Amino acid sequence: MGETKVICFANNKGGSGKSTTCANVGYGLAQHGKKVLLIDGDMQLNLSLSYFPEEQVLEHARGERNLYYAIKNQKDLQGYIVPTSYENIDMIPSSTLMSSIEYELFTKWQREFILKRALEKVKESGAYDCILIDAPPTLGGWVMNVLCASDDLIIPVEATPWGLFGLGNMFEFLEEVKPIAPYLRVMGIVITKVDTRKNYFRQTLDTLKELQDVHIFDSYIRVDSNVEWSQDNNVPLMAYKKSSRSAGEYEALAKEIADRL
C-alpha cells in the first residue's frame, strides 16, 4: 500500500451533489481495491446517512464517537473510526453539533491545522489508501481546516442556472488557503445533476472550460431518480442499483480519480 491520499469534496454552494459524490466515489474506489476512510464533516449528516440507517446515524450523532468530539477535544481520529457494512470502507460519522465547530475552533492554537494533526496517526498507519472528507457548504475556519488536511480538492458543480453561483468565492478562498497549504491541489471539477435535454449542461461546461489550469473530469453525473432512492434506503448508489446509469457514471468518475492519484 502506498502513501495515504486525503481528498476533500467542497463547494460553498449548497445542493451541488457534494455528499452524494463523496459517498459514491468512496464506494467506487473501494470497488477498485482501495481501502477507504470516509469523514463526514457536515452537520447535515448526509454522508453518514449514505451508509447507515437513520437510527444509527442519530445514535452516532448523540454520542461522543463522532467528528465533533474528536475536533473539540483535539483527539487522534483513530479512536473515532466506525466500520460500515461494505468491504474496504470505514467512516468517521458527524454530529449536528458540528454547527458550532467554528466557535470551538476560535480559541485553539494553530486552529487551521487541528484536523490535519488529528489525521496524522491514521495516515501514518497506512491502513487506508484514500481518506475522503465531505466538507459543509460554507467558507470559514472549519472548511479551511478540511482544506489544510487534504492533498487534493474535488469541486462538484451542478449543471443548473445557479450552479456556478459562488464558484468565484471558492477560488478566492483557495487563494487565502494557499500560503498555509501550498501542497493542496485542485484535482478537478465534476459536473453533477446534468440534464442533457437542457442547455444548462453545455453552458456550464463552456464556462468551466474558461478557467485556467483547472481540470474538468470527463465523467459527469446525470439526473437519475435512483440517486434519491438509494439515499432513501441509506445505501450507496452502486450498492442499491449497480445497473443504473448514474452508478456507471460514478464508477467511471472513481476510476478517473484513481488514475489521477
mmCIF file of C-alpha atoms in Angstrom:
data_model
loop_
_atom_site.group_PDB
_atom_site.id
_atom_site.type_symbol
_atom_site.label_atom_id
_atom_site.label_comp_id
_atom_site.label_asym_id
_atom_site.label_seq_id
_atom_site.Cartn_x
_atom_site.Cartn_y
_atom_site.Cartn_z
ATOM 1 C CA MET A 1 0.000 0.000 0.000
ATOM 2 C CA GLY A 2 1.382 3.408 -0.968
ATOM 3 C CA GLU A 3 1.047 6.792 0.673
ATOM 4 C CA THR A 4 -2.412 7.610 2.012
ATOM 5 C CA LYS A 5 -4.063 10.381 -0.002
ATOM 6 C CA VAL A 6 -6.595 12.767 1.542
ATOM 7 C CA ILE A 7 -9.240 14.104 -0.853
ATOM 8 C CA CYS A 8 -11.904 16.602 0.163
ATOM 9 C CA PHE A 9 -15.139 17.433 -1.614
ATOM 10 C CA ALA A 10 -16.076 21.075 -1.157
ATOM 11 C CA ASN A 11 -18.226 23.788 -2.681
ATOM 12 C CA ASN A 12 -19.718 26.737 -0.839
ATOM 13 C CA LYS A 13 -22.840 26.369 -2.990
ATOM 14 C CA GLY A 14 -25.353 24.045 -1.329
ATOM 15 C CA GLY A 15 -27.099 21.372 -3.379
ATOM 16 C CA SER A 16 -24.116 20.682 -5.624
ATOM 17 C CA GLY A 17 -24.210 16.928 -5.034
ATOM 18 C CA LYS A 18 -21.118 17.092 -2.867
ATOM 19 C CA SER A 19 -22.088 14.486 -0.262
ATOM 20 C CA THR A 20 -23.546 12.142 -2.885
ATOM 21 C CA THR A 21 -20.370 12.389 -4.950
ATOM 22 C CA CYS A 22 -18.128 11.797 -1.932
ATOM 23 C CA ALA A 23 -20.193 8.773 -0.861
ATOM 24 C CA ASN A 24 -20.249 7.135 -4.277
ATOM 25 C CA VAL A 25 -16.667 7.920 -5.253
ATOM 26 C CA GLY A 26 -15.658 6.278 -1.968
ATOM 27 C CA TYR A 27 -17.665 3.195 -2.845
ATOM 28 C CA GLY A 28 -16.243 3.179 -6.381
ATOM 29 C CA LEU A 29 -12.645 3.426 -5.128
ATOM 30 C CA ALA A 30 -13.312 0.541 -2.753
ATOM 31 C CA GLN A 31 -14.590 -1.486 -5.714
ATOM 32 C CA HIS A 32 -11.232 -0.781 -7.384
ATOM 33 C CA GLY A 33 -9.484 -2.371 -4.396
ATOM 34 C CA LYS A 34 -8.727 0.795 -2.446
ATOM 35 C CA LYS A 35 -9.105 0.854 1.319
ATOM 36 C CA VAL A 36 -11.207 3.953 2.033
ATOM 37 C CA LEU A 37 -11.954 6.054 5.105
ATOM 38 C CA LEU A 38 -14.883 8.467 4.776
ATOM 39 C CA ILE A 39 -15.100 11.513 7.073
ATOM 40 C CA ASP A 40 -18.440 13.277 7.429
ATOM 41 C CA GLY A 41 -17.545 16.903 8.119
ATOM 42 C CA ASP A 42 -21.034 18.353 7.694
ATOM 43 C CA MET A 43 -23.683 18.880 10.376
ATOM 44 C CA GLN A 44 -26.352 17.741 7.865
ATOM 45 C CA LEU A 45 -25.060 14.152 8.254
ATOM 46 C CA ASN A 46 -25.715 13.303 4.597
ATOM 47 C CA LEU A 47 -22.540 11.279 4.123
ATOM 48 C CA SER A 48 -23.317 9.270 7.246
ATOM 49 C CA LEU A 49 -26.877 8.725 6.012
ATOM 50 C CA SER A 50 -25.477 7.334 2.764
ATOM 51 C CA TYR A 51 -24.072 4.336 4.645
ATOM 52 C CA PHE A 52 -26.044 3.895 7.857
ATOM 53 C CA PRO A 53 -29.772 3.828 8.705
ATOM 54 C CA GLU A 54 -31.124 6.987 10.285
ATOM 55 C CA GLU A 55 -31.396 5.469 13.776
ATOM 56 C CA GLN A 56 -27.710 4.528 13.755
ATOM 57 C CA VAL A 57 -26.673 7.933 12.376
ATOM 58 C CA LEU A 58 -28.579 9.688 15.161
ATOM 59 C CA GLU A 59 -27.040 7.345 17.704
ATOM 60 C CA HIS A 60 -23.557 8.309 16.491
ATOM 61 C CA ALA A 61 -24.542 11.993 16.462
ATOM 62 C CA ARG A 62 -25.882 11.925 20.043
ATOM 63 C CA GLY A 63 -22.910 10.016 21.394
ATOM 64 C CA GLU A 64 -19.275 11.047 21.590
ATOM 65 C CA ARG A 65 -17.790 8.790 18.922
ATOM 66 C CA ASN A 66 -18.056 11.340 16.135
ATOM 67 C CA LEU A 67 -16.002 14.016 14.423
ATOM 68 C CA TYR A 68 -17.305 16.877 16.561
ATOM 69 C CA TYR A 69 -15.946 15.467 19.831
ATOM 70 C CA ALA A 70 -12.672 14.477 18.207
ATOM 71 C CA ILE A 71 -12.078 18.021 16.945
ATOM 72 C CA LYS A 72 -13.407 19.727 20.075
ATOM 73 C CA ASN A 73 -11.041 17.704 22.266
ATOM 74 C CA GLN A 74 -8.229 17.636 19.668
ATOM 75 C CA LYS A 75 -8.070 13.840 19.716
ATOM 76 C CA ASP A 76 -6.389 11.377 17.382
ATOM 77 C CA LEU A 77 -9.081 10.225 14.932
ATOM 78 C CA GLN A 78 -8.165 6.547 15.122
ATOM 79 C CA GLY A 79 -10.494 6.093 18.078
ATOM 80 C CA TYR A 80 -13.466 7.539 16.181
ATOM 81 C CA ILE A 81 -13.491 5.202 13.185
ATOM 82 C CA VAL A 82 -16.677 3.171 12.680
ATOM 83 C CA PRO A 83 -16.800 0.205 10.262
ATOM 84 C CA THR A 84 -19.510 0.185 7.593
ATOM 85 C CA SER A 85 -21.273 -2.852 6.145
ATOM 86 C CA TYR A 86 -19.145 -2.606 2.998
ATOM 87 C CA GLU A 87 -15.757 -4.149 2.370
ATOM 88 C CA ASN A 88 -12.824 -1.711 2.431
ATOM 89 C CA ILE A 89 -14.937 1.235 3.687
ATOM 90 C CA ASP A 90 -14.872 2.774 7.176
ATOM 91 C CA MET A 91 -16.276 6.090 8.372
ATOM 92 C CA ILE A 92 -15.907 8.792 10.976
ATOM 93 C CA PRO A 93 -19.508 9.957 11.426
ATOM 94 C CA SER A 94 -20.660 13.516 12.017
ATOM 95 C CA SER A 95 -22.889 15.224 14.562
ATOM 96 C CA THR A 96 -25.419 18.041 14.367
ATOM 97 C CA LEU A 97 -23.163 19.758 16.921
ATOM 98 C CA MET A 98 -20.798 20.479 14.021
ATOM 99 C CA SER A 99 -22.942 23.613 13.615
ATOM 100 C CA SER A 100 -20.920 25.110 16.494
ATOM 101 C CA ILE A 101 -17.491 23.889 15.375
ATOM 102 C CA GLU A 102 -16.388 27.398 14.342
ATOM 103 C CA TYR A 103 -16.837 28.506 17.958
ATOM 104 C CA GLU A 104 -14.860 25.528 19.222
ATOM 105 C CA LEU A 105 -12.001 26.304 16.827
ATOM 106 C CA PHE A 106 -11.817 30.014 17.618
ATOM 107 C CA THR A 107 -9.630 29.814 20.737
ATOM 108 C CA LYS A 108 -7.471 26.854 19.677
ATOM 109 C CA TRP A 109 -3.750 27.129 18.957
ATOM 110 C CA GLN A 110 -2.949 26.780 15.226
ATOM 111 C CA ARG A 111 -6.652 26.191 14.677
ATOM 112 C CA GLU A 112 -6.314 25.775 10.909
ATOM 113 C CA PHE A 113 -4.388 22.512 11.416
ATOM 114 C CA ILE A 114 -6.437 20.709 14.072
ATOM 115 C CA LEU A 115 -7.928 18.216 11.585
ATOM 116 C CA LYS A 116 -4.549 17.720 9.919
ATOM 117 C CA ARG A 117 -2.960 16.868 13.283
ATOM 118 C CA ALA A 118 -5.876 14.595 14.207
ATOM 119 C CA LEU A 119 -5.332 12.627 10.985
ATOM 120 C CA GLU A 120 -1.570 12.157 11.352
ATOM 121 C CA LYS A 121 -1.630 8.746 13.046
ATOM 122 C CA VAL A 122 -4.350 7.451 10.721
ATOM 123 C CA LYS A 123 -2.223 8.413 7.720
ATOM 124 C CA GLU A 124 0.978 7.059 9.252
ATOM 125 C CA SER A 125 -0.698 3.725 9.994
ATOM 126 C CA GLY A 126 -1.032 3.060 6.256
ATOM 127 C CA ALA A 127 -4.395 1.402 6.868
ATOM 128 C CA TYR A 128 -6.084 3.395 4.100
ATOM 129 C CA ASP A 129 -5.260 4.226 0.511
ATOM 130 C CA CYS A 130 -7.680 7.158 0.462
ATOM 131 C CA ILE A 131 -9.348 9.365 3.042
ATOM 132 C CA LEU A 132 -12.354 11.246 1.629
ATOM 133 C CA ILE A 133 -13.755 14.244 3.501
ATOM 134 C CA ASP A 134 -17.190 15.759 2.895
ATOM 135 C CA ALA A 135 -16.998 19.476 3.751
ATOM 136 C CA PRO A 136 -20.019 21.645 4.584
ATOM 137 C CA PRO A 137 -21.284 24.224 2.040
ATOM 138 C CA THR A 138 -19.580 27.150 3.774
ATOM 139 C CA LEU A 139 -16.312 29.061 3.712
ATOM 140 C CA GLY A 140 -14.742 29.567 7.111
ATOM 141 C CA GLY A 141 -12.384 28.183 9.705
ATOM 142 C CA TRP A 142 -13.685 24.620 9.549
ATOM 143 C CA VAL A 143 -13.515 24.361 5.755
ATOM 144 C CA MET A 144 -10.032 25.872 5.964
ATOM 145 C CA ASN A 145 -9.208 23.006 8.361
ATOM 146 C CA VAL A 146 -10.535 20.487 5.840
ATOM 147 C CA LEU A 147 -8.515 22.019 3.013
ATOM 148 C CA CYS A 148 -5.323 22.177 5.093
ATOM 149 C CA ALA A 149 -5.722 18.485 5.960
ATOM 150 C CA SER A 150 -6.168 17.457 2.305
ATOM 151 C CA ASP A 151 -3.829 16.657 -0.543
ATOM 152 C CA ASP A 152 -6.487 17.121 -3.227
ATOM 153 C CA LEU A 153 -9.738 19.012 -3.665
ATOM 154 C CA ILE A 154 -12.639 17.972 -5.889
ATOM 155 C CA ILE A 155 -15.353 20.561 -6.522
ATOM 156 C CA PRO A 156 -18.781 19.248 -7.560
ATOM 157 C CA VAL A 157 -20.744 21.799 -9.612
ATOM 158 C CA GLU A 158 -24.381 21.287 -10.591
ATOM 159 C CA ALA A 159 -25.462 21.974 -14.171
ATOM 160 C CA THR A 160 -28.255 24.411 -13.273
ATOM 161 C CA PRO A 161 -28.742 28.171 -13.764
ATOM 162 C CA TRP A 162 -27.406 28.816 -10.248
ATOM 163 C CA GLY A 163 -24.845 26.025 -10.250
ATOM 164 C CA LEU A 164 -21.860 28.312 -10.827
ATOM 165 C CA PHE A 165 -23.031 30.830 -8.244
ATOM 166 C CA GLY A 166 -20.300 31.434 -5.701
ATOM 167 C CA LEU A 167 -17.603 29.463 -7.525
ATOM 168 C CA GLY A 168 -15.540 32.643 -7.758
ATOM 169 C CA ASN A 169 -15.709 32.952 -3.966
ATOM 170 C CA MET A 170 -14.496 29.370 -3.676
ATOM 171 C CA PHE A 171 -11.385 30.103 -5.728
ATOM 172 C CA GLU A 172 -10.740 33.345 -3.826
ATOM 173 C CA PHE A 173 -10.895 31.332 -0.597
ATOM 174 C CA LEU A 174 -8.413 28.830 -2.049
ATOM 175 C CA GLU A 175 -6.009 31.711 -2.668
ATOM 176 C CA GLU A 176 -6.272 32.594 1.029
ATOM 177 C CA VAL A 177 -5.548 28.996 1.980
ATOM 178 C CA LYS A 178 -2.598 28.592 -0.399
ATOM 179 C CA PRO A 179 0.055 30.281 1.826
ATOM 180 C CA ILE A 180 -0.610 27.807 4.671
ATOM 181 C CA ALA A 181 -1.396 24.787 2.471
ATOM 182 C CA PRO A 182 0.835 25.121 -0.612
ATOM 183 C CA TYR A 183 0.642 21.343 -1.179
ATOM 184 C CA LEU A 184 -3.140 21.380 -1.806
ATOM 185 C CA ARG A 185 -4.021 20.539 -5.399
ATOM 186 C CA VAL A 186 -7.341 21.191 -7.103
ATOM 187 C CA MET A 187 -7.744 17.771 -8.697
ATOM 188 C CA GLY A 188 -10.728 18.935 -10.709
ATOM 189 C CA ILE A 189 -14.350 19.877 -11.074
ATOM 190 C CA VAL A 190 -17.072 17.275 -11.588
ATOM 191 C CA ILE A 191 -20.379 18.370 -13.114
ATOM 192 C CA THR A 192 -23.453 16.917 -11.401
ATOM 193 C CA LYS A 193 -27.235 16.939 -11.857
ATOM 194 C CA VAL A 194 -26.885 17.023 -15.621
ATOM 195 C CA ASP A 195 -29.974 17.015 -17.828
ATOM 196 C CA THR A 196 -28.660 16.622 -21.367
ATOM 197 C CA ARG A 197 -32.039 17.764 -22.760
ATOM 198 C CA LYS A 198 -31.362 21.271 -21.473
ATOM 199 C CA ASN A 199 -28.760 23.829 -22.440
ATOM 200 C CA TYR A 200 -27.516 24.320 -18.872
ATOM 201 C CA PHE A 201 -25.013 21.477 -19.158
ATOM 202 C CA ARG A 202 -23.347 22.915 -22.257
ATOM 203 C CA GLN A 203 -23.376 26.406 -20.762
ATOM 204 C CA THR A 204 -21.862 25.122 -17.508
ATOM 205 C CA LEU A 205 -19.205 23.122 -19.348
ATOM 206 C CA ASP A 206 -18.255 26.041 -21.622
ATOM 207 C CA THR A 207 -17.963 28.404 -18.656
ATOM 208 C CA LEU A 208 -15.838 25.976 -16.655
ATOM 209 C CA LYS A 209 -13.512 25.395 -19.596
ATOM 210 C CA GLU A 210 -12.642 29.091 -19.455
ATOM 211 C CA LEU A 211 -10.990 28.549 -16.070
ATOM 212 C CA GLN A 212 -7.222 28.386 -16.387
ATOM 213 C CA ASP A 213 -5.333 25.343 -15.126
ATOM 214 C CA VAL A 214 -8.447 23.657 -13.716
ATOM 215 C CA HIS A 215 -9.185 20.090 -14.797
ATOM 216 C CA ILE A 216 -12.775 19.194 -15.707
ATOM 217 C CA PHE A 217 -13.481 15.493 -15.237
ATOM 218 C CA ASP A 218 -14.666 13.692 -18.367
ATOM 219 C CA SER A 219 -17.229 11.807 -16.279
ATOM 220 C CA TYR A 220 -20.333 13.781 -15.378
ATOM 221 C CA ILE A 221 -23.350 12.729 -13.344
ATOM 222 C CA ARG A 222 -26.801 12.921 -14.884
ATOM 223 C CA VAL A 223 -30.092 13.357 -13.078
ATOM 224 C CA ASP A 224 -31.330 9.913 -12.058
ATOM 225 C CA SER A 225 -34.160 9.007 -9.677
ATOM 226 C CA ASN A 226 -32.071 6.054 -8.477
ATOM 227 C CA VAL A 227 -29.858 8.540 -6.644
ATOM 228 C CA GLU A 228 -32.791 9.651 -4.474
ATOM 229 C CA TRP A 229 -33.970 6.065 -3.977
ATOM 230 C CA SER A 230 -30.527 4.981 -2.796
ATOM 231 C CA GLN A 231 -30.471 7.905 -0.355
ATOM 232 C CA ASP A 232 -33.935 6.962 0.873
ATOM 233 C CA ASN A 233 -32.618 3.447 1.548
ATOM 234 C CA ASN A 234 -29.382 4.705 3.179
ATOM 235 C CA VAL A 235 -27.095 2.805 0.825
ATOM 236 C CA PRO A 236 -24.555 3.933 -1.799
ATOM 237 C CA LEU A 237 -25.965 4.093 -5.315
ATOM 238 C CA MET A 238 -23.774 1.302 -6.711
ATOM 239 C CA ALA A 239 -24.881 -0.992 -3.899
ATOM 240 C CA TYR A 240 -28.529 -0.031 -4.417
ATOM 241 C CA LYS A 241 -28.640 -0.461 -8.204
ATOM 242 C CA LYS A 242 -25.328 -1.144 -9.906
ATOM 243 C CA SER A 243 -27.016 -1.292 -13.329
ATOM 244 C CA SER A 244 -28.347 2.280 -13.101
ATOM 245 C CA ARG A 245 -26.965 4.976 -15.369
ATOM 246 C CA SER A 246 -25.661 7.153 -12.525
ATOM 247 C CA ALA A 247 -23.974 4.170 -10.850
ATOM 248 C CA GLY A 248 -21.986 3.642 -14.041
ATOM 249 C CA GLU A 249 -21.133 7.336 -14.164
ATOM 250 C CA TYR A 250 -19.886 7.365 -10.577
ATOM 251 C CA GLU A 251 -17.894 4.203 -11.251
ATOM 252 C CA ALA A 252 -16.248 5.926 -14.225
ATOM 253 C CA LEU A 253 -15.559 9.025 -12.106
ATOM 254 C CA ALA A 254 -13.958 6.894 -9.380
ATOM 255 C CA LYS A 255 -11.681 5.315 -11.997
ATOM 256 C CA GLU A 256 -10.697 8.761 -13.293
ATOM 257 C CA ILE A 257 -9.851 9.834 -9.758
ATOM 258 C CA ALA A 258 -7.867 6.653 -9.090
ATOM 259 C CA ASP A 259 -5.899 7.263 -12.290
ATOM 260 C CA ARG A 260 -5.129 10.860 -11.295
ATOM 261 C CA LEU A 261 -3.892 9.702 -7.909
#
